[in-house]
Coordinates of C-alpha atoms and ligand atoms in Angstrom, one line a residue:
X1 CA 45.4 -85.0 24.2
X2 CA 45.7 -87.1 21.1
X3 CA 44.9 -85.1 18.0
X4 CA 42.5 -86.5 15.5
X5 CA 43.1 -86.7 11.7
X6 CA 40.4 -85.2 9.5
X7 CA 40.0 -85.9 5.9
X8 CA 37.3 -84.1 3.9
X9 CA 35.7 -85.3 0.7
X10 CA 33.4 -82.9 -1.2
X11 CA 31.8 -83.0 -4.5
X12 CA 28.4 -83.1 -6.3
X13 CA 25.9 -85.9 -6.1
X14 CA 27.0 -89.1 -7.8
X15 CA 30.7 -88.2 -8.0
X16 CA 31.6 -91.3 -5.9
X17 CA 32.4 -89.6 -2.7
X18 CA 30.1 -91.6 -0.4
X19 CA 31.5 -95.1 -1.5
X20 CA 35.0 -93.8 -1.5
X21 CA 34.6 -92.0 2.0
X22 CA 33.1 -95.0 3.5
X23 CA 35.8 -97.4 2.2
X24 CA 38.7 -95.0 3.1
X25 CA 37.3 -94.7 6.7
X26 CA 37.2 -98.4 6.9
X27 CA 40.7 -98.8 5.8
X28 CA 42.1 -96.2 8.0
X29 CA 39.6 -97.2 11.0
X30 CA 38.2 -93.7 11.1
X31 CA 34.5 -92.7 11.5
X32 CA 32.7 -92.1 8.2
X33 CA 30.9 -88.8 8.7
X34 CA 28.2 -88.8 6.2
X35 CA 26.9 -85.3 6.5
X36 CA 24.3 -85.7 3.9
X37 CA 22.7 -88.2 6.1
X38 CA 22.3 -85.6 8.9
X39 CA 20.5 -83.3 6.4
X40 CA 18.4 -86.1 5.4
X41 CA 17.4 -87.1 8.9
X42 CA 16.2 -83.6 9.7
X43 CA 14.3 -83.5 6.5
X44 CA 12.6 -86.9 7.3
X45 CA 11.8 -85.6 10.8
X46 CA 10.2 -82.5 9.3
X47 CA 8.1 -84.6 6.7
X48 CA 6.9 -87.0 9.5
X49 CA 5.9 -84.3 11.8
X50 CA 4.2 -82.1 9.1
X51 CA 6.5 -79.2 9.8
X52 CA 6.5 -76.5 7.2
X53 CA 9.8 -77.0 5.3
X54 CA 10.0 -73.2 4.5
X55 CA 9.6 -72.0 8.1
X56 CA 13.1 -71.5 9.6
X57 CA 11.7 -71.1 13.2
X58 CA 10.0 -74.5 13.1
X59 CA 12.8 -76.2 11.3
X60 CA 15.4 -74.7 13.6
X61 CA 13.5 -75.9 16.7
X62 CA 13.4 -79.3 15.2
X63 CA 17.0 -79.4 14.3
X64 CA 18.1 -78.4 17.8
X65 CA 15.8 -80.9 19.5
X66 CA 16.2 -84.0 17.4
X67 CA 18.8 -86.6 18.3
X68 CA 20.8 -87.9 15.3
X69 CA 23.4 -90.6 15.9
X70 CA 25.7 -92.2 13.3
X71 CA 26.7 -95.8 14.4
X72 CA 29.2 -97.9 12.7
X73 CA 27.9 -101.5 12.9
X74 CA 30.3 -103.9 11.2
X75 CA 30.6 -102.5 7.6
X76 CA 27.5 -100.5 7.7
X77 CA 26.8 -97.0 8.9
X78 CA 23.5 -96.8 10.6
X79 CA 21.6 -93.6 11.0
X80 CA 19.4 -93.2 14.1
X81 CA 16.8 -90.4 14.6
X82 CA 15.7 -90.2 18.2
X83 CA 16.9 -93.7 18.7
X84 CA 15.0 -95.2 15.7
X85 CA 16.9 -96.7 12.8
X86 CA 16.2 -94.6 9.8
X87 CA 19.1 -95.7 7.5
X88 CA 16.7 -96.8 4.7
X89 CA 14.0 -94.1 5.3
X90 CA 16.3 -91.2 4.7
X91 CA 17.2 -92.5 1.2
X92 CA 13.6 -92.3 0.1
X93 CA 13.2 -90.0 -3.1
X94 CA 10.5 -88.1 -1.1
X95 CA 13.3 -87.1 1.4
X96 CA 15.8 -86.3 -1.5
X97 CA 13.2 -84.1 -3.2
X98 CA 12.3 -82.2 0.0
X99 CA 15.8 -81.5 1.3
X100 CA 16.7 -78.3 -0.7
X101 CA 15.0 -75.6 1.5
X102 CA 16.1 -77.3 4.7
X103 CA 19.8 -77.6 3.6
X104 CA 19.5 -73.8 2.5
X105 CA 18.7 -72.6 6.0
X106 CA 21.5 -71.1 7.9
X107 CA 19.9 -72.0 11.2
X108 CA 20.0 -75.7 10.4
X109 CA 23.5 -75.6 8.9
X110 CA 24.9 -73.9 12.0
X111 CA 23.3 -76.6 14.3
X112 CA 24.7 -79.4 12.2
X113 CA 28.2 -77.7 11.6
X114 CA 28.5 -77.6 15.5
X115 CA 27.5 -81.1 16.0
X116 CA 29.9 -82.4 13.3
X117 CA 32.8 -80.3 14.9
X118 CA 32.0 -81.9 18.3
X119 CA 32.3 -85.4 16.7
X120 CA 35.8 -84.6 15.3
X121 CA 37.1 -83.7 18.7
X122 CA 36.8 -87.2 19.8
X123 CA 37.7 -89.3 16.7
X124 CA 39.6 -89.2 13.4
X125 CA 37.2 -89.1 10.6
X126 CA 36.5 -88.9 6.9
X127 CA 33.8 -86.3 6.5
X128 CA 31.8 -86.3 3.1
X129 CA 29.5 -83.7 1.9
X130 CA 29.4 -80.3 0.1
X131 CA 31.1 -77.9 2.5
X132 CA 33.2 -80.1 4.7
X133 CA 36.6 -78.7 3.5
X134 CA 35.4 -75.1 2.7
X135 CA 33.4 -74.4 6.0
X136 CA 33.0 -77.2 8.5
X137 CA 36.7 -78.5 8.7
X138 CA 38.7 -75.7 7.2
X139 CA 41.9 -77.0 9.1
X140 CA 41.5 -80.5 7.7
X141 CA 44.6 -82.6 7.2
X142 CA 43.6 -83.7 3.8
X143 CA 41.0 -82.1 1.5
X144 CA 39.7 -83.9 -1.5
X145 CA 37.2 -82.6 -4.2
X146 CA 35.7 -85.4 -6.3
X147 CA 34.0 -84.9 -9.6
X148 CA 32.7 -86.8 -12.6
X149 CA 30.8 -86.1 -15.7
X150 CA 27.0 -85.8 -15.4
X151 CA 26.5 -88.8 -17.7
X152 CA 28.7 -91.1 -15.5
X153 CA 27.1 -89.8 -12.3
X154 CA 23.6 -90.5 -13.7
X155 CA 24.7 -94.0 -14.8
X156 CA 26.1 -94.8 -11.3
X157 CA 22.9 -93.7 -9.7
X158 CA 20.9 -95.9 -12.1
X159 CA 22.9 -98.9 -11.2
X160 CA 22.5 -98.1 -7.5
X161 CA 18.6 -97.9 -7.9
X162 CA 18.5 -100.9 -10.1
X163 CA 20.0 -102.9 -7.3
X164 CA 17.1 -101.9 -5.2
X165 CA 14.7 -102.9 -7.8
X166 CA 14.0 -99.3 -9.0
X167 CA 14.1 -98.4 -12.7
X168 CA 14.6 -94.8 -13.6
X169 CA 15.6 -93.5 -17.0
X170 CA 19.2 -92.0 -17.5
X171 CA 17.5 -88.8 -18.8
X172 CA 15.4 -88.4 -15.6
X173 CA 18.4 -89.0 -13.5
X174 CA 20.5 -86.5 -15.4
X175 CA 17.8 -83.9 -14.9
X176 CA 17.5 -84.6 -11.2
X177 CA 21.3 -84.4 -10.8
X178 CA 21.5 -81.1 -12.7
X179 CA 18.7 -79.7 -10.5
X180 CA 20.5 -80.8 -7.4
X181 CA 23.9 -79.5 -8.7
X182 CA 22.2 -76.1 -9.2
X183 CA 20.7 -75.9 -5.8
X184 CA 23.8 -77.2 -4.0
X185 CA 26.1 -74.7 -5.9
X186 CA 23.7 -71.7 -5.6
X187 CA 22.5 -71.6 -2.0
X188 CA 23.8 -68.7 0.0
X189 CA 25.0 -70.8 3.0
X190 CA 27.4 -73.8 2.7
X191 CA 27.2 -74.0 -1.1
X192 CA 29.2 -76.7 -3.0
X193 CA 32.6 -75.1 -3.9
X194 CA 36.0 -76.6 -4.4
X195 CA 38.2 -75.5 -1.4
X196 CA 41.4 -73.8 -2.7
X197 CA 43.7 -76.2 -0.9
X198 CA 41.8 -79.4 -2.0
X199 CA 43.2 -82.1 -4.3
X200 CA 40.9 -82.7 -7.2
X201 CA 40.0 -86.3 -8.1
X202 CA 38.1 -86.9 -11.3
X203 CA 36.5 -90.2 -11.0
X204 CA 34.9 -90.5 -14.5
X205 CA 37.1 -93.4 -15.5
X206 CA 38.3 -94.8 -12.2
X207 CA 37.2 -97.8 -10.2
X208 CA 36.1 -97.5 -6.6
X209 CA 39.3 -99.4 -5.7
X210 CA 41.5 -96.9 -7.5
X211 CA 39.8 -94.0 -5.8
X212 CA 40.2 -95.4 -2.3
X213 CA 43.8 -96.3 -2.8
X214 CA 44.5 -92.9 -4.1
X215 CA 43.0 -91.2 -1.1
X216 CA 44.5 -93.6 1.5
X217 CA 48.0 -93.1 -0.1
X218 CA 47.6 -89.3 0.2
X219 CA 46.4 -89.6 3.8
X220 CA 49.3 -91.8 4.8
X221 CA 51.8 -89.4 3.3
X222 CA 50.4 -86.6 5.4
X223 CA 50.7 -88.7 8.5
X224 CA 47.5 -90.8 8.9
X225 CA 48.0 -94.0 10.8
Ligands
LIG1 O1 25.1 -86.4 -0.2 P1 23.6 -86.7 -0.1 O2 23.0 -86.8 -1.4 O3 23.1 -87.7 0.8 O4 23.1 -85.2 0.4 C1 21.7 -84.9 0.4 C2 21.5 -83.5 0.4 O5 22.0 -82.9 1.6 C3 22.1 -82.8 -0.8 O6 21.2 -82.6 -1.9 C4 22.5 -81.4 -0.2 C5 22.6 -81.6 1.3 N1 23.8 -81.5 1.8 C6 24.3 -80.3 2.2 O7 23.6 -79.3 2.0 N2 25.5 -80.2 2.9 C7 26.2 -81.2 3.1 N3 27.4 -81.2 3.7 C8 25.8 -82.5 2.7 C9 24.6 -82.7 2.1

Protein backbone atom coordinates (compact mmCIF):
# COMPACT_ATOMS: atom_id res chain seq x y z
CA UNK A 1 0.00 0.00 0.00
CA UNK A 2 1.25 3.45 -0.85
CA UNK A 3 1.81 5.53 2.25
CA UNK A 4 0.41 9.01 2.55
CA UNK A 5 2.35 12.13 3.57
CA UNK A 6 0.82 14.20 6.36
CA UNK A 7 1.60 17.84 7.09
CA UNK A 8 -0.05 19.50 10.07
CA UNK A 9 -0.38 23.26 10.50
CA UNK A 10 -1.70 24.48 13.83
CA UNK A 11 -1.98 27.94 15.26
CA UNK A 12 -4.37 30.58 16.54
CA UNK A 13 -7.07 32.32 14.49
CA UNK A 14 -5.61 34.73 11.97
CA UNK A 15 -2.06 33.38 12.08
CA UNK A 16 -2.24 32.75 8.33
CA UNK A 17 -2.56 28.99 8.55
CA UNK A 18 -5.65 28.58 6.36
CA UNK A 19 -4.29 30.44 3.35
CA UNK A 20 -0.89 28.83 3.79
CA UNK A 21 -2.28 25.30 4.19
CA UNK A 22 -4.53 25.76 1.18
CA UNK A 23 -1.70 26.98 -1.05
CA UNK A 24 0.74 24.32 0.16
CA UNK A 25 -1.86 21.63 -0.55
CA UNK A 26 -2.34 23.03 -4.03
CA UNK A 27 1.40 23.05 -4.77
CA UNK A 28 1.92 19.50 -3.57
CA UNK A 29 -1.42 18.28 -4.91
CA UNK A 30 -2.49 17.11 -1.48
CA UNK A 31 -5.95 17.44 0.08
CA UNK A 32 -6.43 20.58 2.18
CA UNK A 33 -8.05 19.33 5.35
CA UNK A 34 -9.67 22.40 6.90
CA UNK A 35 -10.60 20.93 10.28
CA UNK A 36 -12.24 24.16 11.44
CA UNK A 37 -14.72 23.75 8.60
CA UNK A 38 -15.85 20.45 10.12
CA UNK A 39 -16.48 22.08 13.52
CA UNK A 40 -18.22 24.93 11.75
CA UNK A 41 -20.46 22.58 9.75
CA UNK A 42 -21.65 20.79 12.89
CA UNK A 43 -22.29 24.12 14.58
CA UNK A 44 -24.30 25.32 11.59
CA UNK A 45 -26.36 22.13 11.63
CA UNK A 46 -27.02 22.55 15.36
CA UNK A 47 -28.14 26.17 14.91
CA UNK A 48 -30.39 25.30 11.96
CA UNK A 49 -32.00 22.42 13.83
CA UNK A 50 -32.39 24.41 17.06
CA UNK A 51 -30.33 21.91 18.98
CA UNK A 52 -29.21 22.92 22.46
CA UNK A 53 -25.51 23.73 21.93
CA UNK A 54 -24.73 22.77 25.50
CA UNK A 55 -26.42 19.36 25.44
CA UNK A 56 -23.70 16.75 24.69
CA UNK A 57 -26.25 14.02 24.01
CA UNK A 58 -28.07 15.93 21.30
CA UNK A 59 -24.90 17.36 19.77
CA UNK A 60 -23.21 13.95 19.73
CA UNK A 61 -26.14 12.42 17.90
CA UNK A 62 -26.02 15.23 15.39
CA UNK A 63 -22.24 14.90 14.91
CA UNK A 64 -22.56 11.17 14.29
CA UNK A 65 -25.44 11.42 11.90
CA UNK A 66 -24.58 14.38 9.69
CA UNK A 67 -22.63 13.90 6.51
CA UNK A 68 -19.79 16.35 5.91
CA UNK A 69 -17.73 16.32 2.74
CA UNK A 70 -14.77 18.44 1.74
CA UNK A 71 -14.56 18.68 -2.04
CA UNK A 72 -11.74 20.27 -3.91
CA UNK A 73 -13.23 22.00 -6.94
CA UNK A 74 -10.64 23.74 -9.09
CA UNK A 75 -8.88 26.03 -6.59
CA UNK A 76 -11.67 26.06 -4.01
CA UNK A 77 -12.44 23.82 -1.12
CA UNK A 78 -16.20 23.37 -0.92
CA UNK A 79 -17.90 22.18 2.23
CA UNK A 80 -21.04 20.07 1.96
CA UNK A 81 -23.38 19.33 4.83
CA UNK A 82 -25.76 16.48 4.01
CA UNK A 83 -25.04 17.14 0.31
CA UNK A 84 -25.84 20.87 0.53
CA UNK A 85 -23.10 23.39 -0.26
CA UNK A 86 -22.55 25.36 2.98
CA UNK A 87 -19.13 26.81 2.12
CA UNK A 88 -20.31 30.39 2.71
CA UNK A 89 -22.81 29.70 5.50
CA UNK A 90 -20.23 28.19 7.84
CA UNK A 91 -18.23 31.47 7.82
CA UNK A 92 -21.18 33.47 9.13
CA UNK A 93 -20.22 35.32 12.37
CA UNK A 94 -23.24 33.67 14.06
CA UNK A 95 -21.56 30.30 13.52
CA UNK A 96 -18.17 31.61 14.70
CA UNK A 97 -19.76 32.91 17.90
CA UNK A 98 -21.64 29.66 18.61
CA UNK A 99 -18.76 27.24 18.02
CA UNK A 100 -16.93 27.25 21.39
CA UNK A 101 -19.20 24.88 23.41
CA UNK A 102 -19.39 22.45 20.49
CA UNK A 103 -15.63 22.43 19.87
CA UNK A 104 -15.16 21.81 23.60
CA UNK A 105 -17.23 18.61 23.66
CA UNK A 106 -15.13 15.43 23.78
CA UNK A 107 -17.94 13.51 22.04
CA UNK A 108 -17.77 15.83 19.02
CA UNK A 109 -13.98 15.88 18.92
CA UNK A 110 -13.75 12.11 19.05
CA UNK A 111 -16.16 11.76 16.16
CA UNK A 112 -14.35 14.31 14.01
CA UNK A 113 -10.89 12.97 14.88
CA UNK A 114 -11.94 9.52 13.64
CA UNK A 115 -13.31 10.97 10.44
CA UNK A 116 -10.12 12.92 9.78
CA UNK A 117 -7.90 9.88 10.37
CA UNK A 118 -9.98 7.93 7.88
CA UNK A 119 -9.42 10.65 5.27
CA UNK A 120 -5.65 10.47 5.81
CA UNK A 121 -5.57 6.75 5.05
CA UNK A 122 -6.60 7.43 1.50
CA UNK A 123 -4.71 10.57 0.56
CA UNK A 124 -1.78 12.79 1.46
CA UNK A 125 -2.97 15.94 3.13
CA UNK A 126 -2.25 19.26 4.75
CA UNK A 127 -4.32 19.34 7.93
CA UNK A 128 -4.95 22.73 9.45
CA UNK A 129 -6.44 23.51 12.85
CA UNK A 130 -5.64 23.60 16.55
CA UNK A 131 -4.79 20.02 17.51
CA UNK A 132 -3.73 18.48 14.21
CA UNK A 133 -0.13 17.81 15.28
CA UNK A 134 -0.75 17.31 18.99
CA UNK A 135 -3.74 14.93 18.86
CA UNK A 136 -5.13 13.98 15.48
CA UNK A 137 -1.95 13.22 13.52
CA UNK A 138 0.74 12.67 16.12
CA UNK A 139 2.82 10.73 13.58
CA UNK A 140 2.68 13.48 10.93
CA UNK A 141 5.68 13.74 8.59
CA UNK A 142 5.92 17.50 9.14
CA UNK A 143 4.38 19.63 11.90
CA UNK A 144 4.22 23.40 11.72
CA UNK A 145 3.03 25.83 14.38
CA UNK A 146 2.17 29.23 12.95
CA UNK A 147 1.89 32.37 15.00
CA UNK A 148 1.65 36.14 14.55
CA UNK A 149 1.04 39.12 16.80
CA UNK A 150 -2.57 39.83 17.77
CA UNK A 151 -2.44 43.24 16.03
CA UNK A 152 -1.33 41.67 12.76
CA UNK A 153 -3.93 38.92 13.01
CA UNK A 154 -6.73 41.45 13.61
CA UNK A 155 -5.49 43.49 10.66
CA UNK A 156 -5.62 40.44 8.37
CA UNK A 157 -9.16 39.58 9.47
CA UNK A 158 -10.20 43.16 8.86
CA UNK A 159 -8.88 43.01 5.29
CA UNK A 160 -10.62 39.68 4.67
CA UNK A 161 -13.95 41.05 5.93
CA UNK A 162 -13.50 44.28 4.00
CA UNK A 163 -13.28 42.29 0.77
CA UNK A 164 -16.70 40.89 1.61
CA UNK A 165 -18.02 44.40 2.25
CA UNK A 166 -18.07 44.01 6.05
CA UNK A 167 -16.57 46.81 8.17
CA UNK A 168 -15.37 45.91 11.66
CA UNK A 169 -13.06 47.97 13.88
CA UNK A 170 -9.58 46.69 14.71
CA UNK A 171 -10.38 46.94 18.39
CA UNK A 172 -13.46 44.73 18.06
CA UNK A 173 -11.48 42.20 16.06
CA UNK A 174 -8.62 42.16 18.55
CA UNK A 175 -11.13 41.53 21.34
CA UNK A 176 -12.82 38.73 19.41
CA UNK A 177 -9.49 37.11 18.59
CA UNK A 178 -8.36 37.34 22.22
CA UNK A 179 -11.61 35.67 23.32
CA UNK A 180 -11.13 32.89 20.77
CA UNK A 181 -7.48 32.40 21.76
CA UNK A 182 -8.62 32.01 25.33
CA UNK A 183 -11.30 29.41 24.58
CA UNK A 184 -9.05 27.55 22.10
CA UNK A 185 -6.17 27.36 24.57
CA UNK A 186 -8.13 26.58 27.69
CA UNK A 187 -10.57 23.86 26.75
CA UNK A 188 -9.93 20.48 28.33
CA UNK A 189 -10.09 18.53 25.07
CA UNK A 190 -8.00 19.27 22.00
CA UNK A 191 -6.73 22.67 23.18
CA UNK A 192 -4.43 24.72 20.99
CA UNK A 193 -0.87 23.80 21.97
CA UNK A 194 2.42 23.84 20.15
CA UNK A 195 3.43 20.21 19.55
CA UNK A 196 6.94 19.60 20.90
CA UNK A 197 8.22 18.41 17.55
CA UNK A 198 6.65 21.25 15.53
CA UNK A 199 8.64 23.84 13.61
CA UNK A 200 7.56 27.36 14.58
CA UNK A 201 6.79 29.83 11.82
CA UNK A 202 6.16 33.42 12.92
CA UNK A 203 4.31 35.05 10.05
CA UNK A 204 4.00 38.59 11.48
CA UNK A 205 6.23 40.04 8.79
CA UNK A 206 6.07 37.39 6.08
CA UNK A 207 4.12 37.38 2.84
CA UNK A 208 1.85 34.47 2.00
CA UNK A 209 4.21 33.40 -0.76
CA UNK A 210 7.16 33.30 1.64
CA UNK A 211 5.15 31.21 4.11
CA UNK A 212 4.12 28.74 1.42
CA UNK A 213 7.63 28.37 0.00
CA UNK A 214 9.01 27.82 3.49
CA UNK A 215 6.57 24.98 4.24
CA UNK A 216 6.90 23.36 0.81
CA UNK A 217 10.72 23.38 1.08
CA UNK A 218 10.58 21.68 4.49
CA UNK A 219 8.10 19.11 3.17
CA UNK A 220 10.22 18.28 0.12
CA UNK A 221 13.27 17.92 2.34
CA UNK A 222 11.36 15.30 4.30
CA UNK A 223 10.38 13.38 1.21
CA UNK A 224 7.08 14.90 0.03
CA UNK A 225 6.69 14.44 -3.71
O1 LIG B 1 -9.98 27.68 12.01
P1 LIG B 1 -11.41 28.22 12.19
O2 LIG B 1 -11.48 29.65 12.62
O3 LIG B 1 -12.27 27.93 11.01
O4 LIG B 1 -11.98 27.36 13.39
C1 LIG B 1 -13.27 27.59 13.90
C2 LIG B 1 -13.35 27.12 15.34
O5 LIG B 1 -13.29 25.69 15.37
C3 LIG B 1 -12.24 27.62 16.25
O6 LIG B 1 -12.68 28.70 17.03
C4 LIG B 1 -11.94 26.46 17.14
C5 LIG B 1 -12.55 25.27 16.47
N1 LIG B 1 -11.54 24.31 16.02
C6 LIG B 1 -11.16 23.34 16.90
O7 LIG B 1 -11.64 23.33 18.02
N2 LIG B 1 -10.26 22.39 16.52
C7 LIG B 1 -9.73 22.41 15.29
N3 LIG B 1 -8.87 21.47 14.95
C8 LIG B 1 -10.09 23.42 14.38
C9 LIG B 1 -11.00 24.37 14.78
